[in-house]
Coordinates of C-alpha atoms in Angstrom, one line a residue:
M1 CA 0.0 -0.1 -0.1
H2 CA 1.4 3.6 -0.9
L3 CA 1.1 6.1 2.1
P4 CA 1.1 9.9 1.4
K5 CA 4.5 11.4 1.9
K6 CA 2.8 13.8 4.1
W7 CA 0.6 11.3 6.5
W8 CA 1.9 13.1 9.4
I9 CA 0.0 16.1 8.8
G10 CA -3.6 14.5 10.1
L11 CA -2.1 13.2 13.6
P12 CA -2.9 16.2 15.4
V13 CA -6.5 16.2 14.4
L14 CA -6.6 12.8 15.6
F15 CA -5.2 13.6 18.8
G16 CA -7.4 16.4 19.2
L17 CA -10.6 14.5 18.6
G18 CA -9.3 11.9 21.2
Y19 CA -8.6 14.3 23.7
F20 CA -11.9 15.9 23.6
A21 CA -13.7 12.7 23.5
Q22 CA -12.0 11.9 26.9
G23 CA -13.0 15.1 28.5
A24 CA -16.8 14.7 27.7
L25 CA -16.5 11.1 29.0
T26 CA -14.9 11.4 32.2
P27 CA -17.7 13.5 34.2
R28 CA -20.3 10.7 33.4
L29 CA -17.7 7.9 34.4
E30 CA -17.0 9.9 37.6
D31 CA -20.9 10.2 38.3
D32 CA -21.3 6.4 37.5
L33 CA -18.3 5.9 40.1
R34 CA -20.2 7.8 42.9
A35 CA -23.6 6.4 42.1
A36 CA -21.9 3.2 42.7
I37 CA -19.8 4.0 45.8
L38 CA -23.3 5.5 47.4
L39 CA -25.2 2.6 46.7
R40 CA -22.7 0.3 48.6
V41 CA -22.5 2.6 51.3
A42 CA -26.2 2.6 51.8
Q43 CA -26.0 -1.3 51.9
S44 CA -24.3 -0.9 54.9
P45 CA -26.1 1.5 57.1
D46 CA -24.0 1.0 60.2
A47 CA -20.6 2.0 58.4
I48 CA -20.8 5.7 58.1
D49 CA -23.4 8.2 58.8
R50 CA -24.3 11.3 56.2
P51 CA -21.8 9.8 53.7
E52 CA -19.9 11.9 51.1
V53 CA -18.5 10.6 48.1
R54 CA -15.9 12.9 45.7
V55 CA -14.5 11.1 42.8
S56 CA -11.7 12.8 40.6
G57 CA -11.1 10.2 37.9
R58 CA -11.3 6.6 39.3
D59 CA -9.8 8.3 42.7
V60 CA -12.3 8.2 45.5
V61 CA -12.6 10.3 48.7
L62 CA -14.9 8.8 51.3
A63 CA -16.0 11.2 53.8
G64 CA -18.4 11.4 56.9
I65 CA -18.8 9.9 60.5
S66 CA -17.7 6.6 61.1
L67 CA -20.1 4.7 63.0
S68 CA -18.3 1.1 63.3
R69 CA -14.5 0.8 62.7
D70 CA -15.0 -3.2 61.6
V71 CA -18.0 -2.6 59.6
K72 CA -16.1 0.3 57.7
A73 CA -13.3 -1.4 57.1
S74 CA -15.1 -4.3 55.9
L75 CA -16.9 -1.9 53.3
L76 CA -13.8 -0.2 52.0
T77 CA -12.6 -3.7 51.2
S78 CA -15.5 -4.6 49.1
L79 CA -15.4 -0.7 47.4
G80 CA -12.5 -1.8 46.0
V81 CA -13.2 -5.1 44.6
E82 CA -16.8 -4.1 43.6
T83 CA -16.6 -0.9 42.1
P84 CA -13.9 0.3 39.4
A85 CA -12.3 2.7 41.9
R86 CA -8.4 3.0 41.3
R87 CA -7.8 4.2 44.7
I88 CA -10.1 4.9 47.9
I89 CA -9.0 7.4 50.3
D90 CA -10.7 7.1 53.7
A91 CA -11.7 10.7 55.2
T92 CA -14.0 9.8 57.6
Q93 CA -14.3 11.3 61.2
P94 CA -14.9 9.4 64.7
L95 CA -18.4 9.2 66.0
S96 CA -18.7 11.9 68.8
R97 CA -20.0 10.7 71.9
A98 CA -23.2 12.2 73.7
T99 CA -22.8 13.2 77.1
P100 CA -25.6 13.0 78.3
F101 CA -26.7 10.5 75.8
V102 CA -30.6 11.6 75.2
L103 CA -33.5 10.0 73.3
R104 CA -36.6 11.6 73.0
L105 CA -39.9 9.7 71.7
E106 CA -42.9 11.8 71.4
R107 CA -46.2 11.2 70.1
R108 CA -49.2 13.7 69.0
G109 CA -52.2 11.5 67.5
G110 CA -51.3 9.3 64.4
K111 CA -47.5 11.0 64.6
A112 CA -44.4 10.0 66.2
M113 CA -41.1 12.1 66.5
I114 CA -37.6 10.4 67.2
S115 CA -34.8 13.1 68.1
G116 CA -31.9 13.2 70.4
N117 CA -29.6 10.5 69.7
V118 CA -29.3 6.5 68.8
P119 CA -26.2 4.6 69.0
P120 CA -24.8 3.2 65.4
T121 CA -25.6 -0.5 66.1
G122 CA -29.3 -0.9 64.2
A123 CA -30.8 0.7 66.8
R124 CA -32.7 3.7 64.5
E125 CA -33.9 0.8 62.2
R126 CA -34.9 -1.3 65.1
L127 CA -36.9 1.9 66.7
R128 CA -38.7 3.2 63.7
A129 CA -40.0 -0.6 62.7
E130 CA -41.3 -0.9 66.4
I131 CA -43.2 2.5 66.1
A132 CA -44.4 1.9 62.8
A133 CA -45.9 -1.4 64.1
L134 CA -48.1 0.9 66.3
G135 CA -49.7 2.2 63.4
L136 CA -47.8 5.4 63.6
E137 CA -46.4 7.8 61.3
V138 CA -42.4 8.0 61.9
S139 CA -40.6 11.6 61.7
D140 CA -36.9 10.8 62.5
S141 CA -34.3 13.6 63.2
A142 CA -32.2 11.8 66.0
A143 CA -28.5 11.9 65.5
Y144 CA -26.0 8.8 66.0
A145 CA -23.7 9.2 68.9
D146 CA -21.5 6.9 70.9
G147 CA -22.1 6.8 74.7
A148 CA -25.4 4.8 74.7
P149 CA -26.1 3.0 78.1
Q150 CA -26.0 -1.0 78.0
S151 CA -29.7 -1.0 78.8
F152 CA -30.5 1.1 75.7
P153 CA -32.1 -1.4 73.3
D154 CA -34.4 -2.5 76.1
L155 CA -35.2 0.7 77.8
A156 CA -35.6 2.2 74.1
S157 CA -38.4 -0.5 73.5
F158 CA -40.2 0.1 76.8
A159 CA -40.5 3.5 76.0
V160 CA -41.8 2.7 72.4
R161 CA -44.7 0.6 74.0
R162 CA -45.9 3.3 76.0
L163 CA -46.6 5.3 73.1
A164 CA -49.3 3.1 72.5
E165 CA -51.1 3.8 75.6
L166 CA -50.4 7.6 75.6
D167 CA -51.5 10.5 73.4
P168 CA -50.1 13.0 73.9
A169 CA -46.9 11.3 75.3
T170 CA -43.3 12.3 75.6
T171 CA -40.6 9.6 76.7
T172 CA -37.1 11.0 77.5
M173 CA -34.0 8.7 78.1
T174 CA -31.3 10.3 79.6
D175 CA -28.4 8.0 80.1
A176 CA -30.2 4.8 81.7
T177 CA -33.0 6.8 83.5
L178 CA -36.1 7.1 81.3
T179 CA -39.1 9.6 82.0
V180 CA -42.5 8.9 81.0
S181 CA -44.8 11.6 80.7
G182 CA -48.4 12.3 79.1
E183 CA -52.2 11.5 79.1
A184 CA -53.7 7.8 78.7
R185 CA -56.2 7.8 75.5
S186 CA -58.7 5.8 77.9
A187 CA -59.3 4.3 81.7
A188 CA -58.0 0.8 80.4
D189 CA -55.3 2.4 78.7
Y190 CA -54.2 4.4 81.9
D191 CA -54.6 1.3 84.4
K192 CA -52.3 -0.7 81.6
A193 CA -49.7 1.9 81.7
L194 CA -49.6 2.1 85.1
A195 CA -49.3 -1.6 85.7
A196 CA -46.5 -1.5 82.8
L197 CA -44.6 1.1 84.6
K198 CA -45.1 -0.3 88.3
A199 CA -44.0 -3.7 87.1
S200 CA -40.9 -2.3 85.1
P201 CA -37.7 -4.0 84.9
F202 CA -35.6 -1.4 85.3
E203 CA -36.7 -0.3 88.8
S204 CA -35.7 3.2 90.0
A205 CA -34.7 4.0 86.3
V206 CA -38.3 4.9 84.9
R207 CA -39.7 8.2 86.1
V208 CA -43.5 8.9 85.9
D209 CA -45.9 11.6 85.0
V210 CA -48.9 10.0 83.5
S211 CA -52.2 11.5 83.8
P212 CA -55.8 9.7 83.2
P213 CA -57.8 10.2 80.1
R214 CA -59.3 14.0 80.2
V215 CA -63.1 13.9 80.8
S216 CA -66.1 16.5 79.9
P217 CA -68.5 16.9 81.9
Y218 CA -66.8 15.8 84.7
V219 CA -69.0 13.7 86.9
F220 CA -69.1 11.4 89.9
S221 CA -72.0 10.1 91.7
A222 CA -72.8 8.2 94.5
A223 CA -76.4 6.1 95.2
S224 CA -77.5 4.4 98.3
R225 CA -80.1 1.7 98.0
D226 CA -80.9 -1.5 99.7
G227 CA -77.9 -1.5 101.8
V228 CA -75.1 -1.0 99.1
I229 CA -73.5 2.4 98.2
S230 CA -72.6 2.4 94.3
L231 CA -69.9 5.0 93.2
S232 CA -69.4 5.8 89.6
G233 CA -68.0 8.1 87.4
H234 CA -64.5 9.8 87.7
L235 CA -62.0 10.5 90.0
P236 CA -58.6 12.7 89.6
S237 CA -56.2 9.9 91.4
D238 CA -56.1 6.6 93.0
D239 CA -55.4 8.1 96.4
L240 CA -58.5 9.9 96.2
R241 CA -60.7 7.0 95.0
K242 CA -59.2 5.1 98.0
Q243 CA -60.6 8.2 100.3
V244 CA -63.8 8.5 98.8
I245 CA -64.5 4.5 99.1
A246 CA -63.1 5.1 102.9
M247 CA -65.7 7.8 103.4
A248 CA -68.7 6.0 101.7
A249 CA -67.9 3.3 104.0
S250 CA -67.9 5.5 106.8
V251 CA -71.5 7.3 106.2
G252 CA -73.0 4.0 104.8
A253 CA -73.8 2.7 108.3
G254 CA -72.8 -0.9 107.5
A255 CA -73.7 -0.7 103.6
A256 CA -71.5 -2.5 101.6
V257 CA -69.7 -0.1 98.8
S258 CA -69.6 -1.2 95.1
D259 CA -66.8 0.9 93.4
A260 CA -67.2 1.5 89.6
T261 CA -65.2 4.5 89.3
E262 CA -62.9 5.4 86.9
L263 CA -59.6 7.8 86.8
G264 CA -60.1 10.9 84.8
A265 CA -58.3 14.0 84.3
G266 CA -60.3 17.4 84.2
A267 CA -61.6 17.7 87.4
P268 CA -63.2 21.2 88.3
E269 CA -60.8 23.7 89.9
G270 CA -61.1 24.5 93.6
D271 CA -61.5 22.3 96.4
F272 CA -62.8 18.8 94.4
A273 CA -62.0 16.7 97.1
G274 CA -63.9 19.1 99.7
A275 CA -66.9 19.0 97.3
L276 CA -66.4 15.4 97.3
A277 CA -66.5 14.8 101.1
F278 CA -69.4 17.1 101.5
A279 CA -71.4 15.3 99.0
V280 CA -70.8 12.0 100.4
G281 CA -71.3 12.8 104.0
E282 CA -74.9 14.2 102.7
L283 CA -75.4 10.7 101.2
G284 CA -75.2 9.4 104.7
K285 CA -78.3 11.8 106.0
L286 CA -80.5 9.5 103.2
S287 CA -81.9 6.7 103.8
Q288 CA -81.5 6.2 100.0
G289 CA -80.9 8.5 97.4
K290 CA -78.1 9.8 95.2
V291 CA -75.6 12.8 95.0
A292 CA -73.5 13.6 92.2
V293 CA -71.0 16.3 91.6
S294 CA -71.3 17.4 87.8
D295 CA -68.2 19.9 87.2
G296 CA -69.0 22.6 89.8
K297 CA -72.6 21.5 90.4
I298 CA -74.1 19.4 93.1
I299 CA -77.3 17.3 92.9
I300 CA -78.6 15.9 95.9
E301 CA -82.0 13.8 95.8
G302 CA -83.7 10.9 98.0
Q303 CA -85.3 10.2 101.4
G304 CA -83.9 11.6 104.4
R305 CA -83.4 9.7 107.5
Q306 CA -85.1 10.6 110.8
N307 CA -85.5 14.6 111.1
I308 CA -83.5 15.3 108.1
L309 CA -85.0 17.9 105.6
G310 CA -83.9 19.3 102.6
E311 CA -83.5 22.8 104.3
T312 CA -80.7 20.7 106.8
I313 CA -79.2 19.7 103.6
R314 CA -79.5 23.4 102.2
A315 CA -77.9 24.8 105.6
D316 CA -75.2 22.1 105.6
A317 CA -74.4 23.3 102.0
K318 CA -74.2 26.9 103.3
A319 CA -71.9 26.1 106.0
R320 CA -69.7 23.5 104.2
L321 CA -69.6 23.4 100.4
P322 CA -66.0 24.8 99.1
S323 CA -66.1 28.0 97.2
G324 CA -66.8 27.6 93.6
F325 CA -69.5 24.7 93.9
E326 CA -73.2 25.1 94.3
I327 CA -75.8 23.1 94.8
A328 CA -78.1 22.8 91.2
R329 CA -80.7 20.5 92.5
L330 CA -82.0 19.4 96.1
D331 CA -84.9 17.2 95.9
V332 CA -85.1 15.4 99.2
M333 CA -88.2 14.1 100.9
A334 CA -88.1 14.6 104.7
G335 CA -87.5 11.7 106.6
P336 CA -89.6 10.4 109.5
M337 CA -89.6 13.5 112.1
T338 CA -89.8 12.9 115.8
P339 CA -91.5 15.0 117.5
Y340 CA -94.0 15.3 114.4
V341 CA -95.0 18.7 114.4
F342 CA -97.9 21.2 112.9
S343 CA -99.3 24.5 113.5
A344 CA -101.4 27.0 112.4
Q345 CA -101.4 30.7 113.5
R346 CA -103.7 33.6 112.5
A347 CA -102.9 37.0 112.7
G348 CA -104.0 39.8 111.0
G349 CA -105.7 38.8 107.8
D350 CA -103.3 35.8 107.1
V351 CA -103.4 32.1 108.7
T352 CA -99.9 30.5 108.2
L353 CA -99.5 26.5 108.3
T354 CA -96.1 25.0 108.9
G355 CA -94.9 21.7 110.1
Y356 CA -95.2 18.8 108.3
A357 CA -97.8 16.2 106.4
P358 CA -97.6 13.0 105.6
D359 CA -98.0 13.3 102.1
E360 CA -99.4 15.3 99.3
A361 CA -103.0 14.4 99.7
V362 CA -103.3 15.1 103.5
R363 CA -101.2 18.2 102.8
N364 CA -104.2 19.2 100.2
R365 CA -106.7 18.3 102.5
L366 CA -105.4 20.6 105.4
V367 CA -104.9 23.4 103.0
E368 CA -108.5 23.2 101.8
T369 CA -109.7 22.6 105.3
A370 CA -108.4 25.6 106.3
R371 CA -109.4 27.8 103.3
R372 CA -113.2 26.8 103.7
N373 CA -112.9 27.7 107.4
F374 CA -111.2 30.5 107.5
F375 CA -113.8 32.5 105.3
D376 CA -112.0 35.8 106.0
A377 CA -108.0 35.1 106.2
K378 CA -105.5 34.1 103.3
V379 CA -104.1 30.8 104.1
V380 CA -100.2 30.5 103.6
D381 CA -99.1 26.9 103.0
R382 CA -95.6 26.4 104.4
L383 CA -96.3 22.7 104.9
I384 CA -93.2 19.9 104.2
I385 CA -93.9 16.6 103.5
A386 CA -92.3 14.2 106.4
K387 CA -93.2 10.8 107.4
G388 CA -93.4 10.0 111.1
A389 CA -97.3 11.5 111.4
P390 CA -99.5 9.9 114.1
Q391 CA -102.1 7.5 113.4
N392 CA -105.5 9.9 112.6
F393 CA -103.1 12.6 111.8
A394 CA -105.5 14.1 109.3
E395 CA -108.7 14.1 111.5
A396 CA -107.0 15.5 114.5
T397 CA -105.7 18.4 112.6
D398 CA -109.3 19.0 110.6
H399 CA -111.0 19.2 114.2
S400 CA -108.3 21.4 115.5
L401 CA -108.4 23.9 112.4
A402 CA -112.2 24.3 112.6
A403 CA -111.5 25.2 116.2
L404 CA -108.7 27.8 115.6
A405 CA -111.1 29.7 112.7
R406 CA -113.6 30.6 115.3
L407 CA -110.9 32.7 117.3
D408 CA -110.6 36.3 116.3
E409 CA -106.5 35.6 116.6
G410 CA -104.5 32.7 118.0
K411 CA -102.3 29.4 117.5
L412 CA -102.8 25.8 117.0
A413 CA -99.8 23.6 117.9
I414 CA -99.4 19.8 117.7
S415 CA -96.5 17.8 118.4
D416 CA -96.9 13.8 118.1
S417 CA -100.5 13.3 119.7
N418 CA -100.5 16.4 121.9
I419 CA -102.5 19.7 120.9
S420 CA -102.6 23.1 122.3
L421 CA -105.0 26.0 121.1
A422 CA -104.4 29.5 122.4
G423 CA -106.4 32.6 121.1
V424 CA -109.2 35.3 121.6
A425 CA -112.9 34.2 120.8
R426 CA -115.2 36.5 119.1
H427 CA -117.7 36.5 122.0
Q428 CA -118.0 34.6 125.5
S429 CA -120.4 32.0 124.1
A430 CA -118.3 31.1 121.3
R431 CA -115.1 30.7 123.7
A432 CA -117.4 28.4 126.2
E433 CA -118.4 26.4 123.4
I434 CA -114.9 26.1 122.0
A435 CA -112.9 25.3 125.3
A436 CA -115.7 22.5 126.3
S437 CA -115.8 20.9 122.9
F438 CA -112.1 21.1 121.8
A439 CA -110.8 18.0 123.4
D440 CA -113.8 15.6 122.8
T441 CA -113.8 16.3 119.3
L442 CA -110.3 14.9 118.8
P443 CA -109.5 11.4 118.0
Q444 CA -108.9 8.9 120.9
S445 CA -105.3 9.2 120.9
F446 CA -104.9 12.9 120.8
R447 CA -104.7 14.9 124.0
G448 CA -106.1 18.6 123.8
E449 CA -105.7 21.4 125.8
A450 CA -107.6 25.0 125.1
Q451 CA -106.2 28.4 126.9
L452 CA -108.8 30.9 125.3
S453 CA -110.0 34.3 126.2
T454 CA -113.0 36.6 124.9
R455 CA -112.4 39.8 123.0
I456 CA -114.5 42.9 124.5
V457 CA -117.1 44.1 122.5
G458 CA -116.5 47.1 120.4
S459 CA -117.8 50.2 120.6
P460 CA -121.5 50.5 119.4
L461 CA -122.4 51.1 115.8
D462 CA -125.5 52.9 114.6
A463 CA -128.1 51.2 112.2
S464 CA -126.3 51.9 108.9
Q465 CA -123.0 50.8 110.4
C466 CA -124.2 47.5 111.8
G467 CA -125.8 47.1 108.2
A468 CA -122.6 47.5 106.0
A469 CA -120.8 45.4 108.6
L470 CA -123.1 42.5 108.3
S471 CA -123.0 42.6 104.6
E472 CA -119.5 42.9 104.2
L473 CA -119.1 39.5 106.3
L474 CA -122.1 37.8 104.2
A475 CA -120.1 39.0 101.0
K476 CA -116.9 36.9 102.1
S477 CA -119.0 33.9 102.3
P478 CA -122.3 32.4 102.7
I479 CA -123.7 30.8 105.6
V480 CA -123.7 27.0 104.8
F481 CA -126.5 24.7 106.0
V482 CA -126.5 20.7 106.2
S483 CA -127.7 19.4 102.8
D484 CA -131.7 19.7 102.9
D485 CA -131.7 20.6 106.3
S486 CA -131.6 23.6 108.4
G487 CA -128.8 22.7 110.5
I488 CA -125.6 25.5 110.4
A489 CA -122.8 23.5 108.5
A490 CA -119.7 23.3 111.3
E491 CA -117.6 25.0 108.5
S492 CA -120.1 28.1 108.7
A493 CA -119.3 28.3 112.6
P494 CA -116.2 30.9 112.1
L495 CA -118.9 33.3 109.9
V496 CA -122.0 33.0 112.3
D497 CA -119.3 33.8 115.2
A498 CA -118.3 37.1 113.6
I499 CA -121.9 37.9 112.5
A500 CA -122.8 37.6 116.5
A501 CA -120.0 39.7 117.3
T502 CA -121.0 42.3 115.1
A503 CA -124.7 42.0 116.0
L504 CA -123.4 42.7 120.0
R505 CA -122.5 45.9 118.7
C506 CA -125.8 47.1 117.5
P507 CA -127.7 47.4 120.8
G508 CA -130.5 49.6 119.1
A509 CA -131.3 47.9 115.8
T510 CA -133.5 45.1 115.1
L511 CA -132.2 42.6 112.8
E512 CA -134.2 40.6 110.2
I513 CA -132.8 37.2 109.2
A514 CA -134.2 36.4 105.7
A515 CA -133.4 33.1 104.3
H516 CA -134.1 32.1 100.7
T517 CA -134.0 29.0 98.5
D518 CA -133.5 28.7 95.0
N519 CA -136.8 27.0 92.6
V520 CA -135.6 23.4 92.8
G521 CA -138.2 21.3 94.3
I522 CA -141.8 22.0 95.8
A523 CA -142.3 25.6 96.5
E524 CA -143.9 25.4 100.0
V525 CA -141.4 22.9 100.9
N526 CA -138.6 25.4 100.1
L527 CA -140.8 27.8 102.0
G528 CA -140.8 26.2 105.1
R529 CA -137.0 25.0 105.0
S530 CA -136.3 28.8 104.4
K531 CA -138.0 29.7 107.5
R532 CA -136.2 26.9 109.4
R533 CA -132.7 27.9 108.4
A534 CA -133.8 32.0 109.4
Q535 CA -134.7 30.7 112.8
A536 CA -131.9 28.5 113.4
V537 CA -129.5 31.7 112.7
V538 CA -131.5 33.4 115.2
E539 CA -131.0 31.0 118.1
R540 CA -127.8 30.9 117.7
L541 CA -127.3 34.9 117.6
A542 CA -129.6 34.7 120.9
K543 CA -127.4 32.0 122.4
A544 CA -124.4 34.5 121.7
G545 CA -126.3 37.3 123.7
V546 CA -127.7 38.8 121.3
D547 CA -131.5 40.3 122.7
P548 CA -133.8 37.8 120.8
F549 CA -136.5 40.4 121.0
R550 CA -134.4 42.7 118.1
I551 CA -134.1 39.1 115.9
I552 CA -136.7 38.4 113.6
A553 CA -136.4 35.2 111.2
V554 CA -138.2 35.3 107.8
G555 CA -138.1 32.4 105.2
Y556 CA -138.8 33.7 101.7
G557 CA -138.2 30.3 99.8
G558 CA -137.6 30.7 95.9
E559 CA -139.9 34.0 95.9
R560 CA -137.0 36.4 95.6
P561 CA -134.2 35.2 93.6
I562 CA -131.2 37.9 92.6
A563 CA -130.2 35.3 89.7
S564 CA -132.0 33.1 87.3
N565 CA -132.1 29.6 88.0
D566 CA -130.4 28.5 84.9
S567 CA -127.2 27.0 86.3
D568 CA -125.7 25.6 89.5
E569 CA -123.3 28.6 89.9
N570 CA -126.7 31.0 89.8
R571 CA -129.2 28.8 92.2
A572 CA -126.2 28.6 94.5
R573 CA -126.2 32.6 94.4
N574 CA -130.0 32.3 95.1
R575 CA -129.5 30.1 98.4
R576 CA -128.6 32.6 100.8
V577 CA -129.0 34.4 103.7
E578 CA -129.7 38.3 104.0
I579 CA -129.5 40.5 107.4
V580 CA -131.7 43.6 107.0
V581 CA -131.2 46.1 109.7
K582 CA -133.9 48.2 110.8

């Protein structure tokens, strides 16, 4: 083959092409080598932390934190064999020592955070795996460090398990000491956490600041029934729970105590223990019932023991309930009372009933009896429902109220089976009748005593004044007669006494007692009945001391109605007694 004479002229061009080709290829080769080195380092996580790789041609500089001398040496050997590196320069730094060695694990909801220090022995991967097994998302910012205590693996695993029971939670390992704080997710988790912490194999190495789950509203209740006191709701600590159980046993008078309380955070501010002591103490005053503390409100309901009233408990609350707490509801039926008392006092235009009634039906009966007898007074009911009334209490009180109603002023007092009546009668005849019959009208088991005086007859009235005063009395209440008869009903005795007292002040007047009926029945029969009724009033006035020659009885039957007889109400208006002063 024949070569050109000047073939060497093309050599520079060839050398230039080769140079530029090599310059373009080298960065790519270095990148590939760097990636291969980093991949192999990642496969040995216990060798170097935060690795850095610098490549120049086929020369490699490996920097970072050396986690294990032996593992690193093995890694460097394998890099020389498994990669095309020509020379590997070890520029790693030794692992620093943490003093103290601190690992912190935190939980907030579904996330867990790792911070502080971890040893270079696979601890990081183990921690992350254990936390992930709890279903938590892991955020890891911990740094490798030397100086971990020998108990680190077990103590760290113990700390991770507490994250399953607490939320929020913080576990901090400082050298070989572990501090656990947080709030239990439930009462069961709280008990589980406490049991695990108490049974910890690390003895005094574990410090605990764990609170039960937060509860709202915060309620505690205690109920007494059938010889058992049942506790339920929440209490802030086990020590207080033991105190409450002891208090319940103390006030229960031999009752068994059943405890179903759970521990919970969120108790109301202030002296919560004092409020519990008050509530449980008041439960001891109930034969059966319930007390509850709901946040700062106290509820008490049930049946009182002997001589215990709702007002007894209200007075206790005023004296003993801690500041910040108040009675929200008090529904306590009075217990059996001894002595069993009732009183009625007439003063001015009021008749006030105080003391006890055995049930609502008897209470209503006594109030109605008073309203029916005290025609010219307002009845004020201050009775309390309470057990312990003596037999025939209602009948004895009925008779006693009827006697008091005949007095112008006075007081009735009942204590068990003893009854006293004191006051001023409207006239002498009434005083004598009341004093003579008072004890005899009572049930046999009751003893009655009357101490009465007579009101002095007032100043004389002229005819017009007398007529106005008598009309005013009859306007307050009609004179009631026994049905179909001419006898004056007992409930009208106070009215007739008042009429007699007024008539005694009218010495110069003649009184016509006019009785009327409705139109029901035979006219002649109604006429005779009206005459007999008028005469009955005349006789009562004469007995009271009114001059019988100044009293005239007249019966008109149904001849002079003041309303049409087309309704029960109008017929009742026509059945009346009128007094005409002449």
